[in-house]
Coordinates of C-alpha atoms and ligand atoms in Angstrom, one line a residue:
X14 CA 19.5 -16.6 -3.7
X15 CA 18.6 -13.4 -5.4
X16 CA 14.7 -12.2 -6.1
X17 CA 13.7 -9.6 -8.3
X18 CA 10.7 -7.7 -6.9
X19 CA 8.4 -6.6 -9.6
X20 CA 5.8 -3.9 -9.1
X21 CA 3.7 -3.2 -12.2
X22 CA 1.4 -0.4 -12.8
X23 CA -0.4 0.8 -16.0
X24 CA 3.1 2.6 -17.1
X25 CA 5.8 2.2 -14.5
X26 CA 7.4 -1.0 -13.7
X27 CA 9.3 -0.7 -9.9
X28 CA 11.8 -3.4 -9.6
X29 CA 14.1 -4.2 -6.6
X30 CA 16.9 -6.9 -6.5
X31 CA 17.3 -8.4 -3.1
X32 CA 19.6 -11.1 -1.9
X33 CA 18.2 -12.8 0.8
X34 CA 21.5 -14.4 2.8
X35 CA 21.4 -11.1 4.5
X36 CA 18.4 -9.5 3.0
X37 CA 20.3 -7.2 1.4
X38 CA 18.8 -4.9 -1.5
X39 CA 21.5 -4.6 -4.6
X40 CA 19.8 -2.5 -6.5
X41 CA 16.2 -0.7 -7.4
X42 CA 14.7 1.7 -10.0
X43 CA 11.8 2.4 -11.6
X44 CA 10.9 2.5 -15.5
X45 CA 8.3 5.1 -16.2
X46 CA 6.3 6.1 -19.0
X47 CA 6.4 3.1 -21.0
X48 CA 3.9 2.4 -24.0
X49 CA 3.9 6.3 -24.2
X50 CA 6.8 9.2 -25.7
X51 CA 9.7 9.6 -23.8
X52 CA 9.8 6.4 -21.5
X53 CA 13.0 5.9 -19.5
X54 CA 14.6 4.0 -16.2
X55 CA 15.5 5.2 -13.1
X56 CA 18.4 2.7 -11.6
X57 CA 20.2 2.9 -8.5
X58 CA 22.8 0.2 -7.8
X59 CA 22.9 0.4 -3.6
X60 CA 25.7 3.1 -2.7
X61 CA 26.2 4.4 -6.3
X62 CA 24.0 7.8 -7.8
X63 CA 21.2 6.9 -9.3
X64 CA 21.5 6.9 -13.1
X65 CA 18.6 7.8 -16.3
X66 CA 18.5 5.5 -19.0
X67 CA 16.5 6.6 -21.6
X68 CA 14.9 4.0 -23.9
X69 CA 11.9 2.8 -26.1
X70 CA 9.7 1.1 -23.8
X71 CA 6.6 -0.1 -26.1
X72 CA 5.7 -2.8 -23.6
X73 CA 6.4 -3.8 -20.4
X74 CA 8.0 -6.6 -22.2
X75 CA 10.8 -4.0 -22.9
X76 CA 10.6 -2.5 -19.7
X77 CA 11.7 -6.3 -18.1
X78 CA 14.2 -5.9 -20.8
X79 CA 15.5 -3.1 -19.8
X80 CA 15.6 -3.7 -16.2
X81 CA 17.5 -7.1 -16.7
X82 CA 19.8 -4.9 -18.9
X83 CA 20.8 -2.9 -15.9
X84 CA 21.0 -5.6 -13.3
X85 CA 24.1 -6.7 -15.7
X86 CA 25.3 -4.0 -17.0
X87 CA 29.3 -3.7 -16.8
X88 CA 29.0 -0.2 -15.4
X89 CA 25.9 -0.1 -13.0
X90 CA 24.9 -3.7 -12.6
X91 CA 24.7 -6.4 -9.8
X92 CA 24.7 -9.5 -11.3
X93 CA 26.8 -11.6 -14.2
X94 CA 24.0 -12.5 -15.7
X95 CA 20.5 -12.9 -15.9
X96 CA 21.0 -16.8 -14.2
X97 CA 21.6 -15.0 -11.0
X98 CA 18.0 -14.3 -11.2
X99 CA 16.7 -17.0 -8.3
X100 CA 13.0 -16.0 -8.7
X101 CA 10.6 -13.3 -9.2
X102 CA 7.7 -11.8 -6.7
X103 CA 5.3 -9.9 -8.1
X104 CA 2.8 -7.6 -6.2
X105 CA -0.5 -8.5 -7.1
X106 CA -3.4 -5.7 -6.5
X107 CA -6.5 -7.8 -6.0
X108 CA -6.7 -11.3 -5.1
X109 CA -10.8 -11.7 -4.2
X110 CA -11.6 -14.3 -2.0
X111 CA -9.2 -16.9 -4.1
X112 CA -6.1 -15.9 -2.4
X113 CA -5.6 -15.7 1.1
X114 CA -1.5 -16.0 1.1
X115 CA 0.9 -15.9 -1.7
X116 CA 1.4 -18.7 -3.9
X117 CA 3.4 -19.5 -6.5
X118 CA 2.5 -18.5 -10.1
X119 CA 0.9 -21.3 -12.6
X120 CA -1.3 -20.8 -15.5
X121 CA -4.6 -21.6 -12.8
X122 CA -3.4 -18.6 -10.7
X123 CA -3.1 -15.9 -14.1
X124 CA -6.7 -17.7 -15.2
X125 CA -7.9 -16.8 -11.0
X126 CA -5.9 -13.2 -11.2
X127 CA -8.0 -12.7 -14.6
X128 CA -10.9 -13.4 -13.3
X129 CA -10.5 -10.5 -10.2
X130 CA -9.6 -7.9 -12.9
X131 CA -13.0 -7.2 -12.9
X132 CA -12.6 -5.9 -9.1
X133 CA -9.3 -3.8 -10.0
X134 CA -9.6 -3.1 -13.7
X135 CA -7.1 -0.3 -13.5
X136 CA -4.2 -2.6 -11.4
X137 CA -4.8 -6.2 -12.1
X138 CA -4.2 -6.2 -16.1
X139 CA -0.8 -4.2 -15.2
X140 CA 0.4 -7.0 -13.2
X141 CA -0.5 -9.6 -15.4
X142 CA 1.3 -8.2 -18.1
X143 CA 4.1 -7.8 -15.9
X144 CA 3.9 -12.0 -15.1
X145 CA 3.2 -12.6 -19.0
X146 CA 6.3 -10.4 -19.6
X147 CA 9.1 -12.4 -17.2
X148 CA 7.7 -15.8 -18.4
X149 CA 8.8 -14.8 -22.2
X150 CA 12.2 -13.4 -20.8
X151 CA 13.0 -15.2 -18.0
X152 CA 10.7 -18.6 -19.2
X153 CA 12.8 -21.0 -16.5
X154 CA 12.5 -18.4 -13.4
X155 CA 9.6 -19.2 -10.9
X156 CA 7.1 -16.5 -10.0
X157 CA 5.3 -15.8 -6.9
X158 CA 2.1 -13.5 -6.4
X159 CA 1.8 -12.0 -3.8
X160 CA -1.7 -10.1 -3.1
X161 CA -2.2 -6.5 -1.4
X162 CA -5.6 -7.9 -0.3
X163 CA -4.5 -11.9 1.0
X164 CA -3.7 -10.8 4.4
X165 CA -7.4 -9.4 4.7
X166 CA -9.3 -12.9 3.8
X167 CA -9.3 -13.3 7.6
X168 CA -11.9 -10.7 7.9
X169 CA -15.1 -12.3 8.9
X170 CA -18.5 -11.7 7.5
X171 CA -20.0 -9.2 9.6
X172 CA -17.0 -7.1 8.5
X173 CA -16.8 -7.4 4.8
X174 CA -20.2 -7.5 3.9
X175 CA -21.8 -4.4 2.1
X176 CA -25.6 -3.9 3.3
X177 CA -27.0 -4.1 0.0
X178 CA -28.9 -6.9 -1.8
X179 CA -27.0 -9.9 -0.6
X180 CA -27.5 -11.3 -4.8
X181 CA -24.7 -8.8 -5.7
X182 CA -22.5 -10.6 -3.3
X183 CA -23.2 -13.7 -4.7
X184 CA -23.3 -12.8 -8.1
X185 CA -20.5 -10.6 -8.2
X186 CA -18.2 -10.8 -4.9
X187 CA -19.1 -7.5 -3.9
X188 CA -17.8 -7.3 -0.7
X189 CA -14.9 -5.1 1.4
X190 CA -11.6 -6.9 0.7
X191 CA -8.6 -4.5 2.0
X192 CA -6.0 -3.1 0.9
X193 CA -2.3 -2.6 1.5
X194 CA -2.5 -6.2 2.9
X195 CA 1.7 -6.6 2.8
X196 CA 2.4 -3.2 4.6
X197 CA -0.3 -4.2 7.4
X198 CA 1.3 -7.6 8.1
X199 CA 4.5 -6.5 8.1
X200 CA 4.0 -3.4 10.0
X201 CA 1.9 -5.6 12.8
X202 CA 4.5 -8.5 12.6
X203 CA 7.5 -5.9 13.5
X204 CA 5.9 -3.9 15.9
X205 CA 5.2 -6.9 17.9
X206 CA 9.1 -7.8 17.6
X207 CA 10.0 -4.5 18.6
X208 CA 7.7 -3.8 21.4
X209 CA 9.4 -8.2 22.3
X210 CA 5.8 -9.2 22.8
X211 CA 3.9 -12.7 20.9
X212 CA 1.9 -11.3 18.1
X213 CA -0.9 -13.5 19.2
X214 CA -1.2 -11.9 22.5
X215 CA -1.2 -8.7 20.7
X216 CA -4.1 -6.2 19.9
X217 CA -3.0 -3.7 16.6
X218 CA -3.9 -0.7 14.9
X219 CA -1.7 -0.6 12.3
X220 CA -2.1 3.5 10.2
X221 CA -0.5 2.7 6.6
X222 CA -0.5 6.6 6.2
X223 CA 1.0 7.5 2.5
X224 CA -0.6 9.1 -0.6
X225 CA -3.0 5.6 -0.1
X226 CA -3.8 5.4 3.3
X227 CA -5.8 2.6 5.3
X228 CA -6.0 1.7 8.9
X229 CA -6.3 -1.9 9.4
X230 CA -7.1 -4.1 13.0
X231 CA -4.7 -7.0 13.7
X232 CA -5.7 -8.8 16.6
X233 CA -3.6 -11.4 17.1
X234 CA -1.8 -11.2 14.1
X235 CA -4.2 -11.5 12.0
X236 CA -6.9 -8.5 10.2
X237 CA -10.0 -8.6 11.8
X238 CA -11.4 -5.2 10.2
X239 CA -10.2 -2.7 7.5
X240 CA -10.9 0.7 6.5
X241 CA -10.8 0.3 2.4
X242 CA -13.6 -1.9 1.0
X243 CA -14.2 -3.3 -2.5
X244 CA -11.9 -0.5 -4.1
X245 CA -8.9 1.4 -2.6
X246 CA -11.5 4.5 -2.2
X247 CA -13.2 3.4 0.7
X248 CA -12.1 4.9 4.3
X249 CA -9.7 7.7 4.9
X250 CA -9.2 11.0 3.4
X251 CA -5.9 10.6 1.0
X252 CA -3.6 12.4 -1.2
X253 CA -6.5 12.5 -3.9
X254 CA -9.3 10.0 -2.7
X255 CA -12.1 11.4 -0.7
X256 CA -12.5 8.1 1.2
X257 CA -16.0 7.5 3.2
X258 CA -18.6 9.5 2.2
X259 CA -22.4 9.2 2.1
X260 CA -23.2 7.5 -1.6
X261 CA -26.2 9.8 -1.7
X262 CA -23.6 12.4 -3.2
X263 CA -23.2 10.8 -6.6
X264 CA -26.4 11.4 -7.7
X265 CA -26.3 14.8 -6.0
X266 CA -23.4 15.5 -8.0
X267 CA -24.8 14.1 -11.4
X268 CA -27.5 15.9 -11.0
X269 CA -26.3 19.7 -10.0
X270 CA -22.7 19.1 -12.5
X271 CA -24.5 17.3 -14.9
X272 CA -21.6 14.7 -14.5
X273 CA -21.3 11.0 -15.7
X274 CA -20.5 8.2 -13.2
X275 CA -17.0 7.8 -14.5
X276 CA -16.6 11.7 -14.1
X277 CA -17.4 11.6 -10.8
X278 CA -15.5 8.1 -10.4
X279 CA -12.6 10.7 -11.2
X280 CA -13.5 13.2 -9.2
X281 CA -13.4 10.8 -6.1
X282 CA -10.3 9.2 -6.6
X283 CA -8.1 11.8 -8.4
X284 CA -9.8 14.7 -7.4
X285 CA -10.7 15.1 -3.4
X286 CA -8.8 13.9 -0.7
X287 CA -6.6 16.4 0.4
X288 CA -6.3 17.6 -3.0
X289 CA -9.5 18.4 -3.1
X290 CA -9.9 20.3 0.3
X291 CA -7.0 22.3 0.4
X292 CA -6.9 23.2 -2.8
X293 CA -3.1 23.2 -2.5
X294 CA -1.7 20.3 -3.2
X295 CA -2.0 15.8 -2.4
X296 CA 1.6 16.0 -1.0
X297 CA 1.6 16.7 3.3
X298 CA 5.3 18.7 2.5
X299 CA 3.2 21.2 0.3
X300 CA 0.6 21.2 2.9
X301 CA 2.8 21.7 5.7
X302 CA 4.8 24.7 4.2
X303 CA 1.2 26.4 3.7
X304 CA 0.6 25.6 7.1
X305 CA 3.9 27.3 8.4
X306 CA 3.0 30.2 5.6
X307 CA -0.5 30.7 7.7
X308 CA -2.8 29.0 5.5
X309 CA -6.0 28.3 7.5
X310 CA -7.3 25.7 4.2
X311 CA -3.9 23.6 5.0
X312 CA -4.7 23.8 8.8
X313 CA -8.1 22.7 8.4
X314 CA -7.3 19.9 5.9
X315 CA -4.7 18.3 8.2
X316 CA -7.4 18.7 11.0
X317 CA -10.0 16.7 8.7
X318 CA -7.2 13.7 7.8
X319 CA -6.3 13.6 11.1
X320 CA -9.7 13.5 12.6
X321 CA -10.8 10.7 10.0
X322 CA -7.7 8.0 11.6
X323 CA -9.1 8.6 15.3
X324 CA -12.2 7.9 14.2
X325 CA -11.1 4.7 12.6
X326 CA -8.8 4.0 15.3
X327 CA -11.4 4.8 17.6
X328 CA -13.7 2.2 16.1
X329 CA -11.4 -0.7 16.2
X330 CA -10.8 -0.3 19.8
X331 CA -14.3 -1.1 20.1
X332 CA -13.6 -4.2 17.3
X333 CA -11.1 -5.4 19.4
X334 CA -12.3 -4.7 22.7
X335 CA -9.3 -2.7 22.9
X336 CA -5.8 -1.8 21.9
X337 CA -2.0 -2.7 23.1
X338 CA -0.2 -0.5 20.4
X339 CA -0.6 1.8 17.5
X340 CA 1.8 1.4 14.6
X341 CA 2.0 4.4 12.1
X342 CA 3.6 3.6 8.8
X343 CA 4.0 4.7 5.3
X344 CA 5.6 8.2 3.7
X345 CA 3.3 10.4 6.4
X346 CA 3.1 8.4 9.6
X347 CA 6.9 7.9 9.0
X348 CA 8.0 10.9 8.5
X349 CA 5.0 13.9 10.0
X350 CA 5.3 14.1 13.6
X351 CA 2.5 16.8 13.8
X352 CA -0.1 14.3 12.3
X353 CA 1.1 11.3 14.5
X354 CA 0.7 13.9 17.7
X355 CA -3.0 15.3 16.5
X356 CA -3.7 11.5 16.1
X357 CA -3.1 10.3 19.4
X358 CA -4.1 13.4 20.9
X359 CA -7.7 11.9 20.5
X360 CA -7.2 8.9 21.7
X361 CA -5.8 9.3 25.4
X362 CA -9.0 8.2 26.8
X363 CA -7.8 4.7 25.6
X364 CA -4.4 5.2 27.4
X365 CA -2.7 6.5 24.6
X366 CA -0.1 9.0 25.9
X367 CA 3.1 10.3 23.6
X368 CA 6.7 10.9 24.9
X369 CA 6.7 14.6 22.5
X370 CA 10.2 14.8 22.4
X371 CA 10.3 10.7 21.1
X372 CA 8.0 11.7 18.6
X373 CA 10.3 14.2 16.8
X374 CA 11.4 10.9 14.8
X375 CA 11.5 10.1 11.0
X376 CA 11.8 7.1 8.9
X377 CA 13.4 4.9 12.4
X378 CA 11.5 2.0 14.4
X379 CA 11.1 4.1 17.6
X380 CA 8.6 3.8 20.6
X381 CA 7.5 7.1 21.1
X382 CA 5.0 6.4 23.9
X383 CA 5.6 8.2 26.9
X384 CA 6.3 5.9 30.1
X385 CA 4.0 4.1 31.6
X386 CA 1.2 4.5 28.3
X387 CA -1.0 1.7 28.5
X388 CA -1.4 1.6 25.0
X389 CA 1.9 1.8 22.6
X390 CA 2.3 4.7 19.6
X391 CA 5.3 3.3 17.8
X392 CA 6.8 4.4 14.3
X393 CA 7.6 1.5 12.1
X394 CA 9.2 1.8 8.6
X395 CA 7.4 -0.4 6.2
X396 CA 8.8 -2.6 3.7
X397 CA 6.7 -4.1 1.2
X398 CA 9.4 -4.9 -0.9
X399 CA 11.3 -7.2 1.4
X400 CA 8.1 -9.1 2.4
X401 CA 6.7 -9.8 -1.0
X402 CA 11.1 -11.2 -1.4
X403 CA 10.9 -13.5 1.7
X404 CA 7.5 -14.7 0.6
X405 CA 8.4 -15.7 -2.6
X406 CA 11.9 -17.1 -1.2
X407 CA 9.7 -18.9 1.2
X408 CA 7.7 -20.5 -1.5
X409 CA 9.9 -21.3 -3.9
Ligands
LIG530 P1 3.8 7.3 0.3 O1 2.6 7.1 -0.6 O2 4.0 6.3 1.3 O3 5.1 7.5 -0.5 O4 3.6 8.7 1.1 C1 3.4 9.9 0.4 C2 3.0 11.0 1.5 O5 3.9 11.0 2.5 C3 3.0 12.4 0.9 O6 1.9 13.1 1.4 C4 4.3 13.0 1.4 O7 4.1 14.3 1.7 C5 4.5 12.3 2.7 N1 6.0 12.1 2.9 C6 6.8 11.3 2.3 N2 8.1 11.5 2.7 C7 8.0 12.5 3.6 C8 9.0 13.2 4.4 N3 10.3 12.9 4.3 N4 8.6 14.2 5.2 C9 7.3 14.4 5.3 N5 6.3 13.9 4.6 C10 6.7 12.9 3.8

């Protein structure tokens, strides 16, 4: 059985082709720019270079064209045909409280997804003009969603509700829903196969640490508590998101800058973050070469990220009544070992204790607690992709 794995934004489509007898990934690209000048794909058939198509990509409609293109293409394709095509998964941003799991795609789920654009009016329309895009291609393949924010419906009250007017929650759903829902079950699920312990016996901080970042509590197995709220702003400092903040300092700024909300809406999530502190750059790599250069802005920046996951780690300790393991996941907790160490380095008094030389990993599952720690540090690769492929296998 083979699933295409669609990932939709605004104007890029991401696209992986996984056959699921061995979980194997055939191929992968992106196609970028499309609906705007010079819109092209990004393939990679698995082992081969990756190739540049350039095309005319009005609509994602094209884009889907395009990809199928490649997946049987003579020259850099996978498949004979499009028939090989078993089903498709698409990530879904925002799922409000109608989702809890995945579930296969019918025209009451697109009507349900509609109705929680309102919540992530900048991701939601992407992806259902993704879905309305395969069901004109591809009209005969099933479709699966599956939502960044499902595996966080099992939050409970006292931790997703905002303390404002309770009417806005019940006119409007305004509540903390969670992010990056797919990396945090993964994540949690694999470190508690690696570490060879039940999941249910298990107490989990999982750090999804990328150019998004959230922290999320798994106790066990499922999310108890999670550091983004109603939008993907909420919680820790990111690439270009300023995360928590006091809310005072909208009207602060609107009224020294002379800003609009939807300036300072910008500000927040494109402008601050690490971005906006160091004044460098949102990527870590830039930030550690300044740091290696001398630069005391970079320095102080990683101190303030780094600070921010204690903190949050810190706090679901107390959630949980305490911790067994700490994954760390995503492009930075994969790959910086500097961040992971200046992490844990405020946590011992929770039994957190690193093996230094373990630590000096990147990208690899690896346990990189030093012996004896009563508390687990482990690095675990996410994989979004794969999940959202043996969800929709599993529901199809
Ligand atoms: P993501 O959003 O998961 O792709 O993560 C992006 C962040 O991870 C950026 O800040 C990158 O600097 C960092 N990152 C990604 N790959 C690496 C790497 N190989 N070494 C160090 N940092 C990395």
């Amino acid at each position: 059985m083979n699933i295409l794995v669609l990932n939709c934004g605004s104007s890029s489509l991401k696209y992986q082709l996984i056959s699921m007898e061995n979980e194997e990934v055939l191929a992968k690209g992106i196609c970028e720019r499309i609906g705007i000048d010079g819109s092209r794909i990004k393939h990679t058939k698995i082992g081969c270079d990756t190739i540049i198509i350039e095309g005319d990509m009005p609509s994602h409609k094209d884009a889907v064209k395009y990809v199928v293109d490649a997946l049987v293409s003579k020259e850099h394709g996978v498949i004979e045909s499009m028939d090989e095509i078993n089903a498709v998964g698409h990530r879904i941003v925002h799922g409000g409280e109608e989702f809890a799991s995945s579930t296969v795609i019918n025209e009451d789920v697109i009507e349900a997804v509609k109705k929680c654009s309102d919540l992530a009016p900048l991701h939601n329309p992407a992806n259902l003009i993704g879905i309305d895009a395969c069901k004109q291609i591809m009209p005969n393949v099933p479709m699966v969603g599956v939502f960044d924010t499902a595996f966080h419906q099992t939050m409970p009250a006292k931790t997703y509700l905002y303390a404002l007017p309770y009417e806005y929650y019940r006119k409007y759903k305004l509540r903390r829903y969670g992010f990056h829902g797919t990396s945090h079950k993964y994540v949690s699920n694999r470190t508690a196969e690696f570490l060879g312990k039940d999941i249910k016996d298990m107490k989990i901080v999982v750090c999804h640490l990328g150019n998004g970042a959230s922290v999320c509590a798994v106790d066990g197995g499922k999310s108890i508590d999670t550091s983004m709220g109603l939008t993907p702003l909420e919680g820790l400092v990111m690439g270009t998101r300023s995360g928590d903040m006091d809310p005072a300092i909208v009207q602060f700024l609107a009224d020294k800058e002379g800003l609009s909300i939807d300036e300072i809406n910008t500000i927040l999530n494109k402008k601050s973050g690490v971005l906006g502190i160091s004044e460098i750059s949102s990527d870590f790599r830039d930030l550690e070469n300044a740091i290696e250069e001398g630069n005391e802005k970079a320095r102080l920046t990683m101190d303030v990220f780094s600070y921010r996951v204690a903190k949050y780690v810190g706090a679901y300790a107390a959630a949980m009544n305490g911790i067994d393991a700490i994954a760390f996941t995503a492009g930075l907790g994969e790959n910086n070992a500097e961040v992971r160490a200046d992490i844990c380095s405020y946590l011992t008094f929770l039994g957190v204790e690193i093996d230094e030389e373990a630590n000096k990993c990147r990208g690899i599952e690896k346990d990189f607690s030093a012996k004896g720690a009563k508390v687990k540090t482990v690095v675990i690769p996410t994989d979004e992709e794969m999940t959202i492929a043996r969800e929709t296998a599993r529901l199809i």
